[in-house]
Amino acid sequence: MDPYFLVFAIMALGAGVFTISARDALPSALGLLTVFIALSALYLHLHAPLIAIFQVTIYAGAILVLIVFVIMLLMSPGQTLRHLQKNLSYRIMGGILGASMIALLVIGLKGLSDMSRPRELPQGFGHPSQFGDLFFKDYLMHFEVASILLLVALIGAIYLAKRKA
Amino acid sequence: MAGLTEYIILASVLFGIGAIGFLTRRNALILFMCVEMMLNSVNLMLVAFSHFRADMAGQVMVLFIYAVAAAEVAVGLAILIALFRHVKDVDITKFHLLRW
């Protein structure tokens, strides 16, 4: 087993468990940040340097900062949510559903790994120039649609957050 | 070099952890983070398949998931702030505007 993969896989899984088990939202956000960083390291290993950079700038830099900002906005200091943890039936049912989902995914998707024989990677695989070629030629239409989606989401978010109750 | 199977298992378990968190936690902000974790595990799977099948399209797909995730977080957190004005709490069991 590859030690690089092993280190960051364990880091991602451990931080993921911490994210869902932390008492408060802020430590939870810190765990999520660790998950993002570990996955970014794995992307580097998979010849996707551009995705690794986007992972850090967009996820860790923009989305997580937005989440932390809202945590700071909504939760007054010292306010903990310990009383939210007590519901045992939630935990049992959620655990069973999640465990069966993991089993289903692993069993279902493992078959796919046989048909993908590890080919020789073509010259310059994962290079940003190749990525840009594909992105702005084959997927230009999708790119425009995504930009409209972001614009609509921006307008909607401003409208929702500014509206008086 | 870890094979595709290891990446599939890692992404599936990460998705499952996110799903368990989404189903068991009651803090709406943590639910958002669990959704982000599930989206991230799908991204990992796409990049792994892209690498092992030597096809760049998977990496482009990840970028579109980023756009959708950013839109989802922006609108979701705005809804949460609007809800917080009414309920003064982030406990999802306190939100019963649409419940009998």
mmCIF file of C-alpha atoms in Angstrom:
data_model
loop_
_atom_site.group_PDB
_atom_site.id
_atom_site.type_symbol
_atom_site.label_atom_id
_atom_site.label_comp_id
_atom_site.label_asym_id
_atom_site.label_seq_id
_atom_site.Cartn_x
_atom_site.Cartn_y
_atom_site.Cartn_z
ATOM 1 C CA MET A 1 0.000 0.000 0.000
ATOM 2 C CA ASP A 2 1.195 3.442 -0.921
ATOM 3 C CA PRO A 3 2.186 5.375 2.258
ATOM 4 C CA TYR A 4 1.244 8.750 0.682
ATOM 5 C CA PHE A 5 -2.279 7.521 -0.030
ATOM 6 C CA LEU A 6 -2.548 5.857 3.368
ATOM 7 C CA VAL A 7 -1.534 8.962 5.329
ATOM 8 C CA PHE A 8 -3.985 11.275 3.596
ATOM 9 C CA ALA A 9 -6.788 8.715 3.464
ATOM 10 C CA ILE A 10 -6.585 8.191 7.236
ATOM 11 C CA MET A 11 -6.347 11.974 7.699
ATOM 12 C CA ALA A 12 -9.485 12.505 5.608
ATOM 13 C CA LEU A 13 -11.491 9.764 7.334
ATOM 14 C CA GLY A 14 -10.409 10.809 10.831
ATOM 15 C CA ALA A 15 -11.224 14.444 10.153
ATOM 16 C CA GLY A 16 -14.555 13.365 8.632
ATOM 17 C CA VAL A 17 -15.508 11.449 11.778
ATOM 18 C CA PHE A 18 -14.445 14.466 13.861
ATOM 19 C CA THR A 19 -16.608 16.737 11.687
ATOM 20 C CA ILE A 20 -19.788 14.797 12.399
ATOM 21 C CA SER A 21 -19.035 14.071 16.057
ATOM 22 C CA ALA A 22 -17.784 17.475 17.296
ATOM 23 C CA ARG A 23 -20.011 19.164 19.854
ATOM 24 C CA ASP A 24 -20.041 22.613 18.287
ATOM 25 C CA ALA A 25 -20.141 23.931 14.755
ATOM 26 C CA LEU A 26 -16.758 25.656 14.825
ATOM 27 C CA PRO A 27 -14.589 22.595 15.638
ATOM 28 C CA SER A 28 -16.709 20.812 13.060
ATOM 29 C CA ALA A 29 -15.705 23.404 10.457
ATOM 30 C CA LEU A 30 -12.056 22.864 11.401
ATOM 31 C CA GLY A 31 -12.466 19.122 10.799
ATOM 32 C CA LEU A 32 -14.052 19.824 7.427
ATOM 33 C CA LEU A 33 -11.084 22.040 6.526
ATOM 34 C CA THR A 34 -8.770 19.109 7.279
ATOM 35 C CA VAL A 35 -10.852 16.865 5.014
ATOM 36 C CA PHE A 36 -10.509 19.411 2.193
ATOM 37 C CA ILE A 37 -6.729 19.690 2.608
ATOM 38 C CA ALA A 38 -6.271 15.907 2.701
ATOM 39 C CA LEU A 39 -8.371 15.460 -0.451
ATOM 40 C CA SER A 40 -6.384 18.227 -2.149
ATOM 41 C CA ALA A 41 -3.191 16.257 -1.441
ATOM 42 C CA LEU A 42 -4.786 13.150 -2.956
ATOM 43 C CA TYR A 43 -5.732 15.133 -6.086
ATOM 44 C CA LEU A 44 -2.067 16.044 -6.519
ATOM 45 C CA HIS A 45 -1.268 12.355 -6.402
ATOM 46 C CA LEU A 46 -3.871 11.662 -9.115
ATOM 47 C CA HIS A 47 -2.302 14.089 -11.611
ATOM 48 C CA ALA A 48 -4.937 16.767 -11.071
ATOM 49 C CA PRO A 49 -2.895 19.777 -9.866
ATOM 50 C CA LEU A 50 -5.476 22.312 -11.048
ATOM 51 C CA ILE A 51 -8.268 20.570 -9.129
ATOM 52 C CA ALA A 52 -6.010 20.473 -6.047
ATOM 53 C CA ILE A 53 -5.521 24.250 -6.262
ATOM 54 C CA PHE A 54 -9.247 24.840 -6.816
ATOM 55 C CA GLN A 55 -9.975 22.609 -3.832
ATOM 56 C CA VAL A 56 -7.904 24.870 -1.582
ATOM 57 C CA THR A 57 -9.015 28.205 -3.036
ATOM 58 C CA ILE A 58 -12.713 27.508 -3.633
ATOM 59 C CA TYR A 59 -13.571 25.034 -0.889
ATOM 60 C CA ALA A 60 -11.157 25.884 1.907
ATOM 61 C CA GLY A 61 -10.873 29.532 0.873
ATOM 62 C CA ALA A 62 -14.372 30.586 -0.123
ATOM 63 C CA ILE A 63 -17.053 28.090 0.896
ATOM 64 C CA LEU A 64 -15.617 27.294 4.323
ATOM 65 C CA VAL A 65 -15.036 30.969 5.099
ATOM 66 C CA LEU A 66 -18.697 31.610 4.251
ATOM 67 C CA ILE A 67 -19.772 28.794 6.573
ATOM 68 C CA VAL A 68 -17.515 30.030 9.386
ATOM 69 C CA PHE A 69 -18.839 33.563 8.861
ATOM 70 C CA VAL A 70 -22.419 32.340 9.293
ATOM 71 C CA ILE A 71 -21.425 30.311 12.378
ATOM 72 C CA MET A 72 -19.961 33.483 13.893
ATOM 73 C CA LEU A 73 -23.063 35.428 12.902
ATOM 74 C CA LEU A 74 -25.635 33.024 14.342
ATOM 75 C CA MET A 75 -23.992 31.474 17.379
ATOM 76 C CA SER A 76 -23.377 33.777 20.315
ATOM 77 C CA PRO A 77 -20.109 33.082 22.200
ATOM 78 C CA GLY A 78 -20.341 30.410 24.860
ATOM 79 C CA GLN A 79 -23.559 29.014 23.445
ATOM 80 C CA THR A 80 -23.133 25.274 23.049
ATOM 81 C CA LEU A 81 -25.583 22.842 21.594
ATOM 82 C CA ARG A 82 -25.045 19.952 23.954
ATOM 83 C CA HIS A 83 -28.761 19.386 24.311
ATOM 84 C CA LEU A 84 -28.959 18.611 20.598
ATOM 85 C CA GLN A 85 -26.924 15.433 21.001
ATOM 86 C CA LYS A 86 -29.228 13.402 23.172
ATOM 87 C CA ASN A 87 -31.548 11.805 20.648
ATOM 88 C CA LEU A 88 -30.587 8.126 20.582
ATOM 89 C CA SER A 89 -33.113 6.922 18.006
ATOM 90 C CA TYR A 90 -31.721 9.429 15.481
ATOM 91 C CA ARG A 91 -28.250 8.037 16.033
ATOM 92 C CA ILE A 92 -29.254 4.379 15.693
ATOM 93 C CA MET A 93 -31.341 4.890 12.571
ATOM 94 C CA GLY A 94 -28.781 7.225 10.988
ATOM 95 C CA GLY A 95 -25.976 4.802 11.769
ATOM 96 C CA ILE A 96 -27.797 1.845 10.244
ATOM 97 C CA LEU A 97 -28.774 3.805 7.131
ATOM 98 C CA GLY A 98 -25.254 5.210 6.681
ATOM 99 C CA ALA A 99 -23.544 1.857 7.221
ATOM 100 C CA SER A 100 -25.815 0.142 4.704
ATOM 101 C CA MET A 101 -25.136 2.998 2.267
ATOM 102 C CA ILE A 102 -21.373 2.481 2.621
ATOM 103 C CA ALA A 103 -21.764 -1.273 2.061
ATOM 104 C CA LEU A 104 -23.972 -0.705 -0.973
ATOM 105 C CA LEU A 105 -21.564 1.796 -2.543
ATOM 106 C CA VAL A 106 -18.465 -0.328 -1.952
ATOM 107 C CA ILE A 107 -20.081 -3.517 -3.263
ATOM 108 C CA GLY A 108 -21.685 -1.744 -6.215
ATOM 109 C CA LEU A 109 -18.699 0.304 -7.318
ATOM 110 C CA LYS A 110 -15.907 -2.193 -6.727
ATOM 111 C CA GLY A 111 -16.944 -4.019 -9.893
ATOM 112 C CA LEU A 112 -16.140 -0.882 -11.879
ATOM 113 C CA SER A 113 -12.486 -0.984 -10.882
ATOM 114 C CA ASP A 114 -11.884 -4.146 -12.941
ATOM 115 C CA MET A 115 -12.931 -2.667 -16.262
ATOM 116 C CA SER A 116 -10.636 0.338 -15.937
ATOM 117 C CA ARG A 117 -7.259 -1.082 -16.767
ATOM 118 C CA PRO A 118 -4.471 1.286 -15.764
ATOM 119 C CA ARG A 119 -3.447 2.676 -19.111
ATOM 120 C CA GLU A 120 -0.391 4.700 -19.883
ATOM 121 C CA LEU A 121 -1.208 8.326 -19.130
ATOM 122 C CA PRO A 122 -0.907 10.483 -22.253
ATOM 123 C CA GLN A 123 1.723 13.207 -22.420
ATOM 124 C CA GLY A 124 0.786 16.247 -20.314
ATOM 125 C CA PHE A 125 -2.205 14.595 -18.622
ATOM 126 C CA GLY A 126 -3.727 16.952 -16.064
ATOM 127 C CA HIS A 127 -1.758 19.963 -17.266
ATOM 128 C CA PRO A 128 -3.789 23.196 -16.947
ATOM 129 C CA SER A 129 -3.474 23.896 -20.682
ATOM 130 C CA GLN A 130 -5.120 20.559 -21.498
ATOM 131 C CA PHE A 131 -7.785 21.255 -18.907
ATOM 132 C CA GLY A 132 -8.469 24.660 -20.436
ATOM 133 C CA ASP A 133 -8.633 23.189 -23.919
ATOM 134 C CA LEU A 134 -11.315 20.753 -22.861
ATOM 135 C CA PHE A 135 -13.126 23.258 -20.653
ATOM 136 C CA PHE A 136 -13.443 26.085 -23.185
ATOM 137 C CA LYS A 137 -13.985 23.974 -26.319
ATOM 138 C CA ASP A 138 -15.970 20.824 -25.533
ATOM 139 C CA TYR A 139 -17.717 22.173 -22.439
ATOM 140 C CA LEU A 140 -18.172 25.839 -23.357
ATOM 141 C CA MET A 141 -21.977 25.622 -23.245
ATOM 142 C CA HIS A 142 -21.904 23.982 -19.801
ATOM 143 C CA PHE A 143 -19.504 26.662 -18.608
ATOM 144 C CA GLU A 144 -21.935 29.411 -19.640
ATOM 145 C CA VAL A 145 -24.847 27.636 -17.969
ATOM 146 C CA ALA A 146 -22.808 27.282 -14.765
ATOM 147 C CA SER A 147 -22.016 30.995 -14.800
ATOM 148 C CA ILE A 148 -25.734 31.826 -15.120
ATOM 149 C CA LEU A 149 -26.467 29.416 -12.255
ATOM 150 C CA LEU A 150 -23.966 31.240 -10.050
ATOM 151 C CA LEU A 151 -25.441 34.634 -10.982
ATOM 152 C CA VAL A 152 -28.988 33.484 -10.152
ATOM 153 C CA ALA A 153 -27.792 31.972 -6.859
ATOM 154 C CA LEU A 154 -26.047 35.230 -5.990
ATOM 155 C CA ILE A 155 -29.168 37.300 -6.649
ATOM 156 C CA GLY A 156 -31.340 34.819 -4.754
ATOM 157 C CA ALA A 157 -29.009 34.752 -1.758
ATOM 158 C CA ILE A 158 -28.905 38.551 -1.528
ATOM 159 C CA TYR A 159 -32.700 38.741 -1.818
ATOM 160 C CA LEU A 160 -33.252 36.086 0.862
ATOM 161 C CA ALA A 161 -30.739 37.510 3.315
ATOM 162 C CA LYS A 162 -31.859 41.152 2.961
ATOM 163 C CA ARG A 163 -35.598 40.556 3.163
ATOM 164 C CA LYS A 164 -37.182 41.888 6.322
ATOM 165 C CA ALA A 165 -39.029 39.297 8.361
ATOM 166 C CA MET B 1 0.671 3.537 -6.170
ATOM 167 C CA ALA B 2 -2.762 2.925 -4.720
ATOM 168 C CA GLY B 3 -5.232 1.345 -7.145
ATOM 169 C CA LEU B 4 -8.697 2.466 -8.126
ATOM 170 C CA THR B 5 -10.304 0.104 -5.601
ATOM 171 C CA GLU B 6 -8.690 1.925 -2.676
ATOM 172 C CA TYR B 7 -9.949 5.274 -3.941
ATOM 173 C CA ILE B 8 -13.459 3.860 -4.426
ATOM 174 C CA ILE B 9 -13.496 2.529 -0.865
ATOM 175 C CA LEU B 10 -12.155 5.808 0.558
ATOM 176 C CA ALA B 11 -14.716 7.905 -1.341
ATOM 177 C CA SER B 12 -17.583 5.567 -0.399
ATOM 178 C CA VAL B 13 -16.686 5.622 3.291
ATOM 179 C CA LEU B 14 -16.324 9.410 3.221
ATOM 180 C CA PHE B 15 -19.748 9.679 1.561
ATOM 181 C CA GLY B 16 -21.188 7.362 4.226
ATOM 182 C CA ILE B 17 -19.682 9.429 7.055
ATOM 183 C CA GLY B 18 -21.305 12.520 5.546
ATOM 184 C CA ALA B 19 -24.632 10.695 5.233
ATOM 185 C CA ILE B 20 -24.506 9.474 8.845
ATOM 186 C CA GLY B 21 -23.729 13.013 10.001
ATOM 187 C CA PHE B 22 -26.588 14.407 7.933
ATOM 188 C CA LEU B 23 -29.047 11.916 9.425
ATOM 189 C CA THR B 24 -27.931 12.138 13.061
ATOM 190 C CA ARG B 25 -27.021 15.775 13.710
ATOM 191 C CA ARG B 26 -29.597 18.463 14.437
ATOM 192 C CA ASN B 27 -27.490 21.602 14.019
ATOM 193 C CA ALA B 28 -28.368 23.007 10.594
ATOM 194 C CA LEU B 29 -24.849 24.386 10.060
ATOM 195 C CA ILE B 30 -23.294 20.954 10.601
ATOM 196 C CA LEU B 31 -25.802 19.504 8.130
ATOM 197 C CA PHE B 32 -24.422 21.907 5.502
ATOM 198 C CA MET B 33 -20.912 20.723 6.244
ATOM 199 C CA CYS B 34 -22.013 17.091 5.881
ATOM 200 C CA VAL B 35 -23.460 17.872 2.437
ATOM 201 C CA GLU B 36 -20.145 19.476 1.483
ATOM 202 C CA MET B 37 -18.307 16.357 2.613
ATOM 203 C CA MET B 38 -20.567 14.139 0.476
ATOM 204 C CA LEU B 39 -19.983 16.392 -2.557
ATOM 205 C CA ASN B 40 -16.256 16.171 -1.915
ATOM 206 C CA SER B 41 -16.271 12.396 -1.843
ATOM 207 C CA VAL B 42 -17.994 12.404 -5.239
ATOM 208 C CA ASN B 43 -15.278 14.759 -6.516
ATOM 209 C CA LEU B 44 -12.601 12.362 -5.291
ATOM 210 C CA MET B 45 -14.300 9.496 -7.110
ATOM 211 C CA LEU B 46 -14.497 11.537 -10.337
ATOM 212 C CA VAL B 47 -10.821 12.514 -10.189
ATOM 213 C CA ALA B 48 -9.790 8.922 -9.420
ATOM 214 C CA PHE B 49 -11.765 7.559 -12.377
ATOM 215 C CA SER B 50 -10.368 10.334 -14.561
ATOM 216 C CA HIS B 51 -6.848 9.302 -13.629
ATOM 217 C CA PHE B 52 -7.252 5.554 -13.972
ATOM 218 C CA ARG B 53 -9.133 5.763 -17.266
ATOM 219 C CA ALA B 54 -6.836 8.499 -18.622
ATOM 220 C CA ASP B 55 -9.796 10.768 -19.469
ATOM 221 C CA MET B 56 -9.672 14.466 -18.523
ATOM 222 C CA ALA B 57 -13.473 14.877 -18.669
ATOM 223 C CA GLY B 58 -13.792 13.760 -15.042
ATOM 224 C CA GLN B 59 -11.703 16.715 -13.887
ATOM 225 C CA VAL B 60 -13.872 19.150 -15.841
ATOM 226 C CA MET B 61 -16.949 17.627 -14.190
ATOM 227 C CA VAL B 62 -15.422 18.387 -10.778
ATOM 228 C CA LEU B 63 -15.311 22.071 -11.674
ATOM 229 C CA PHE B 64 -19.052 22.046 -12.420
ATOM 230 C CA ILE B 65 -19.670 20.384 -9.052
ATOM 231 C CA TYR B 66 -17.730 23.271 -7.483
ATOM 232 C CA ALA B 67 -20.077 25.747 -9.158
ATOM 233 C CA VAL B 68 -23.165 23.864 -7.951
ATOM 234 C CA ALA B 69 -21.737 23.532 -4.420
ATOM 235 C CA ALA B 70 -20.994 27.254 -4.262
ATOM 236 C CA ALA B 71 -24.541 28.089 -5.395
ATOM 237 C CA GLU B 72 -26.009 25.604 -2.911
ATOM 238 C CA VAL B 73 -24.049 27.030 0.030
ATOM 239 C CA ALA B 74 -24.872 30.641 -0.852
ATOM 240 C CA VAL B 75 -28.621 30.037 -1.161
ATOM 241 C CA GLY B 76 -28.751 27.562 1.741
ATOM 242 C CA LEU B 77 -26.994 29.849 4.193
ATOM 243 C CA ALA B 78 -29.204 32.758 3.105
ATOM 244 C CA ILE B 79 -32.288 30.623 3.808
ATOM 245 C CA LEU B 80 -30.782 29.669 7.175
ATOM 246 C CA ILE B 81 -30.232 33.314 8.089
ATOM 247 C CA ALA B 82 -33.808 34.158 7.069
ATOM 248 C CA LEU B 83 -35.087 31.237 9.172
ATOM 249 C CA PHE B 84 -32.926 32.267 12.122
ATOM 250 C CA ARG B 85 -34.724 35.632 12.218
ATOM 251 C CA HIS B 86 -37.971 33.777 12.934
ATOM 252 C CA VAL B 87 -36.884 30.925 15.180
ATOM 253 C CA LYS B 88 -33.700 32.283 16.848
ATOM 254 C CA ASP B 89 -32.158 28.801 16.724
ATOM 255 C CA VAL B 90 -30.269 26.516 14.334
ATOM 256 C CA ASP B 91 -31.891 23.317 15.642
ATOM 257 C CA ILE B 92 -33.646 21.740 12.650
ATOM 258 C CA THR B 93 -36.350 20.206 14.841
ATOM 259 C CA LYS B 94 -37.446 23.749 15.736
ATOM 260 C CA PHE B 95 -38.191 24.560 12.111
ATOM 261 C CA HIS B 96 -41.784 23.447 11.620
ATOM 262 C CA LEU B 97 -43.193 26.065 9.275
ATOM 263 C CA LEU B 98 -44.077 23.392 6.724
ATOM 264 C CA ARG B 99 -45.045 20.721 9.240
ATOM 265 C CA TRP B 100 -48.408 19.891 10.780
#
